[in-house]
């Protein structure tokens, strides 16, 4: 869904959640093929049976790609990504887990280089079906202001 929003339209503390997405064996195989990451933690079921995890774990980059991709259910044509910070994977994701993403507006700041935009920091949490956080990061994007700041 397209939802045009200027910087001034955001409110600190507002929260939205995405739909869920179940992680499959195909996700593991396709992601390994796309990235070239065939590390045994992700691809060798036999080796991982005796690990602390007891089974294969998802690539962190796959969890990031899917978790962030879920947020694209809402698109703001007046904003663009500046970057991601503080990326962490506190719990593993397994085949069969269903993840969804929660997005909270954590801060709204001026952008020192772009007076026509403001910085919106979204606190991102990807959670599994048990409510455990499997990914956390801050997404900073630049949203167009209704009127540029003047010096």
Short mmCIF file of N, CA, C and O in Angstrom, two decimals, residues 52 75 79 81 91 122 135:
data_model
loop_
_atom_site.label_atom_id
_atom_site.label_comp_id
_atom_site.label_asym_id
_atom_site.label_seq_id
_atom_site.Cartn_x
_atom_site.Cartn_y
_atom_site.Cartn_z
N UNK A 52 24.62 -27.04 19.30
CA UNK A 52 23.82 -26.44 20.38
C UNK A 52 22.42 -26.07 19.90
O UNK A 52 21.48 -26.03 20.70
N UNK A 75 4.48 1.58 1.68
CA UNK A 75 5.53 2.30 0.95
C UNK A 75 5.26 3.80 1.03
O UNK A 75 4.15 4.25 0.73
N UNK A 79 9.87 9.23 0.99
CA UNK A 79 11.00 8.88 1.85
C UNK A 79 11.89 7.86 1.16
O UNK A 79 11.46 7.16 0.24
N UNK A 81 15.54 5.16 2.09
CA UNK A 81 16.42 4.61 3.12
C UNK A 81 17.77 5.31 3.13
O UNK A 81 18.39 5.49 2.08
N UNK A 91 18.41 -14.31 18.62
CA UNK A 91 17.94 -15.71 18.63
C UNK A 91 17.98 -16.23 17.20
O UNK A 91 17.79 -15.48 16.25
N UNK A 122 13.37 4.24 12.65
CA UNK A 122 12.43 3.18 13.01
C UNK A 122 13.19 2.12 13.79
O UNK A 122 14.24 1.65 13.35
N UNK A 135 15.73 -10.63 15.34
CA UNK A 135 16.51 -9.58 14.70
C UNK A 135 16.09 -8.25 15.29
O UNK A 135 14.90 -8.02 15.53
#
